Amino acid sequence: MAMQVGGGGDEDEVVSAINTTPLVDVMLVLLIIFLITIPVATHTIKVTLPKDANQPTQTRPGNVVLAVTENGQIYWNEVAVKSRADLLDRLEKVAVIKPQPQIQIRGDAKARYESVGRAIATCQEAGIYHVDFITEQPHSD
């Protein structure tokens, strides 16, 4: 009598555990392929952005230059404006002139945005429909 070690002879055992390693590898490769080939979906509103037009300032006698200093003081041409009500009164007088003169704002680089924003809001409240900003060309050393 011979002793049998192991299985029951010629019969193959049924393996009930599935090897998932190749399946995971294929899924990862497919995931990478899809991430690369699918275009990135951008969810934005379609708008036309303004184009930059660097034009020299045209100084005319009727133009109004509002200068906003570092501390928030507003100047009408070269005269200090006393209050927001004073600025609004001056702008309302200019707003009825046809054609409206250009309102050009010169904001100090260290001025708070709030100060310039108040000047723009006052222009809007007075009925000014066109406001320009005067900037300085950066110096190339």
CSV table of C-alpha atoms in Angstrom, one decimal:
chain,number,residue,atom,x,y,z
A,1,MET,CA,0.0,0.0,0.0
A,2,ALA,CA,1.2,3.3,-1.1
A,3,MET,CA,0.6,6.4,0.8
A,4,GLN,CA,-0.8,9.4,-1.0
A,5,VAL,CA,0.3,12.9,-0.1
A,6,GLY,CA,-1.6,15.9,-1.1
A,7,GLY,CA,-4.8,15.9,-3.2
A,8,GLY,CA,-7.0,13.1,-4.2
A,9,GLY,CA,-5.2,11.9,-7.3
A,10,ASP,CA,-6.3,13.0,-10.7
A,11,GLU,CA,-9.0,15.3,-9.7
A,12,ASP,CA,-8.3,19.1,-9.9
A,13,GLU,CA,-9.4,21.1,-7.0
A,14,VAL,CA,-11.8,24.0,-7.7
A,15,VAL,CA,-10.3,27.3,-6.5
A,16,SER,CA,-13.1,29.6,-5.3
A,17,ALA,CA,-10.8,32.7,-4.7
A,18,ILE,CA,-10.4,35.0,-7.7
A,19,ASN,CA,-7.0,36.7,-8.2
A,20,THR,CA,-8.0,40.4,-8.4
A,21,THR,CA,-4.5,41.9,-8.9
A,22,PRO,CA,-4.6,41.8,-12.7
A,23,LEU,CA,-8.2,43.2,-12.6
A,24,VAL,CA,-7.0,46.2,-10.5
A,25,ASP,CA,-4.0,46.8,-12.7
A,26,VAL,CA,-6.2,46.9,-15.8
A,27,MET,CA,-8.6,49.3,-14.1
A,28,LEU,CA,-5.8,51.7,-13.0
A,29,VAL,CA,-4.4,51.7,-16.6
A,30,LEU,CA,-7.8,52.5,-18.0
A,31,LEU,CA,-8.4,55.2,-15.4
A,32,ILE,CA,-5.1,56.9,-16.4
A,33,ILE,CA,-5.9,56.7,-20.1
A,34,PHE,CA,-9.3,58.3,-19.5
A,35,LEU,CA,-7.9,61.0,-17.4
A,36,ILE,CA,-5.3,61.9,-20.1
A,37,THR,CA,-7.6,61.6,-23.1
A,38,ILE,CA,-10.8,63.3,-21.8
A,39,PRO,CA,-10.6,67.1,-22.2
A,40,VAL,CA,-10.9,69.1,-19.1
A,41,ALA,CA,-14.4,70.4,-18.8
A,42,THR,CA,-14.4,74.1,-18.0
A,43,HIS,CA,-17.7,75.5,-16.6
A,44,THR,CA,-17.5,79.2,-17.3
A,45,ILE,CA,-19.8,81.8,-18.7
A,46,LYS,CA,-18.9,82.9,-22.2
A,47,VAL,CA,-17.9,86.6,-22.1
A,48,THR,CA,-16.0,88.9,-24.3
A,49,LEU,CA,-13.2,90.5,-22.3
A,50,PRO,CA,-12.1,94.0,-23.1
A,51,LYS,CA,-9.0,94.5,-25.1
A,52,ASP,CA,-6.1,96.5,-23.8
A,53,ALA,CA,-5.7,99.8,-25.7
A,54,ASN,CA,-2.8,101.9,-24.6
A,55,GLN,CA,-3.6,105.3,-25.9
A,56,PRO,CA,-1.9,108.6,-25.1
A,57,THR,CA,-3.9,110.9,-22.9
A,58,GLN,CA,-5.7,113.6,-24.9
A,59,THR,CA,-5.7,116.7,-22.7
A,60,ARG,CA,-8.6,119.0,-23.6
A,61,PRO,CA,-9.7,122.2,-21.8
A,62,GLY,CA,-13.0,120.6,-20.7
A,63,ASN,CA,-11.5,117.4,-19.2
A,64,VAL,CA,-11.8,116.9,-15.5
A,65,VAL,CA,-8.9,115.2,-13.7
A,66,LEU,CA,-9.7,113.6,-10.4
A,67,ALA,CA,-6.6,112.9,-8.4
A,68,VAL,CA,-6.8,110.5,-5.5
A,69,THR,CA,-3.9,110.9,-3.1
A,70,GLU,CA,-2.4,108.2,-0.8
A,71,ASN,CA,-4.5,109.4,2.2
A,72,GLY,CA,-7.7,109.4,0.2
A,73,GLN,CA,-8.0,113.1,-0.5
A,74,ILE,CA,-9.7,113.9,-3.9
A,75,TYR,CA,-8.6,116.8,-6.0
A,76,TRP,CA,-10.7,118.3,-8.9
A,77,ASN,CA,-8.1,119.2,-11.4
A,78,GLU,CA,-5.8,121.0,-8.8
A,79,VAL,CA,-8.4,122.1,-6.3
A,80,ALA,CA,-9.1,119.9,-3.2
A,81,VAL,CA,-12.6,118.6,-2.9
A,82,LYS,CA,-14.1,119.3,0.6
A,83,SER,CA,-16.5,116.3,0.8
A,84,ARG,CA,-18.3,113.7,-1.2
A,85,ALA,CA,-21.3,115.9,-1.5
A,86,ASP,CA,-19.1,118.7,-3.0
A,87,LEU,CA,-17.7,116.1,-5.5
A,88,LEU,CA,-21.2,114.9,-6.4
A,89,ASP,CA,-22.4,118.5,-6.9
A,90,ARG,CA,-19.5,119.3,-9.2
A,91,LEU,CA,-20.0,116.0,-11.2
A,92,GLU,CA,-23.7,116.6,-11.6
A,93,LYS,CA,-23.0,120.0,-13.1
A,94,VAL,CA,-20.5,118.4,-15.6
A,95,ALA,CA,-22.8,115.4,-16.4
A,96,VAL,CA,-25.4,117.6,-18.1
A,97,ILE,CA,-22.9,119.1,-20.6
A,98,LYS,CA,-23.3,117.6,-24.1
A,99,PRO,CA,-21.0,115.9,-25.0
A,100,GLN,CA,-19.8,115.0,-21.5
A,101,PRO,CA,-16.2,115.9,-20.8
A,102,GLN,CA,-13.8,113.1,-20.0
A,103,ILE,CA,-13.5,112.3,-16.3
A,104,GLN,CA,-9.9,111.1,-15.8
A,105,ILE,CA,-8.9,109.5,-12.5
A,106,ARG,CA,-5.3,109.6,-11.3
A,107,GLY,CA,-5.0,107.3,-8.3
A,108,ASP,CA,-1.8,107.2,-6.3
A,109,ALA,CA,-0.2,103.8,-6.3
A,110,LYS,CA,-0.4,103.7,-2.5
A,111,ALA,CA,-4.0,104.9,-2.4
A,112,ARG,CA,-6.5,102.4,-1.0
A,113,TYR,CA,-8.8,100.9,-3.6
A,114,GLU,CA,-11.7,102.1,-1.4
A,115,SER,CA,-10.9,105.7,-2.1
A,116,VAL,CA,-10.7,105.3,-5.9
A,117,GLY,CA,-13.9,103.1,-5.7
A,118,ARG,CA,-15.8,105.9,-3.9
A,119,ALA,CA,-14.7,108.4,-6.6
A,120,ILE,CA,-16.0,106.0,-9.3
A,121,ALA,CA,-19.3,105.4,-7.4
A,122,THR,CA,-19.8,109.2,-7.1
A,123,CYS,CA,-19.2,109.6,-10.9
A,124,GLN,CA,-21.8,106.9,-11.5
A,125,GLU,CA,-24.3,108.4,-9.1
A,126,ALA,CA,-23.9,111.8,-10.9
A,127,GLY,CA,-24.7,110.3,-14.3
A,128,ILE,CA,-21.2,110.2,-15.7
A,129,TYR,CA,-21.1,107.4,-18.2
A,130,HIS,CA,-17.4,107.4,-19.2
A,131,VAL,CA,-14.5,107.4,-16.7
A,132,ASP,CA,-10.8,107.0,-17.7
A,133,PHE,CA,-7.9,106.0,-15.6
A,134,ILE,CA,-4.5,107.7,-16.1
A,135,THR,CA,-1.6,105.3,-15.5
A,136,GLU,CA,2.1,105.7,-15.8
A,137,GLN,CA,4.2,103.6,-18.2
A,138,PRO,CA,6.5,101.3,-16.1
A,139,HIS,CA,10.1,102.5,-16.2
A,140,SER,CA,12.4,99.9,-17.7
A,141,ASP,CA,15.8,100.2,-16.1
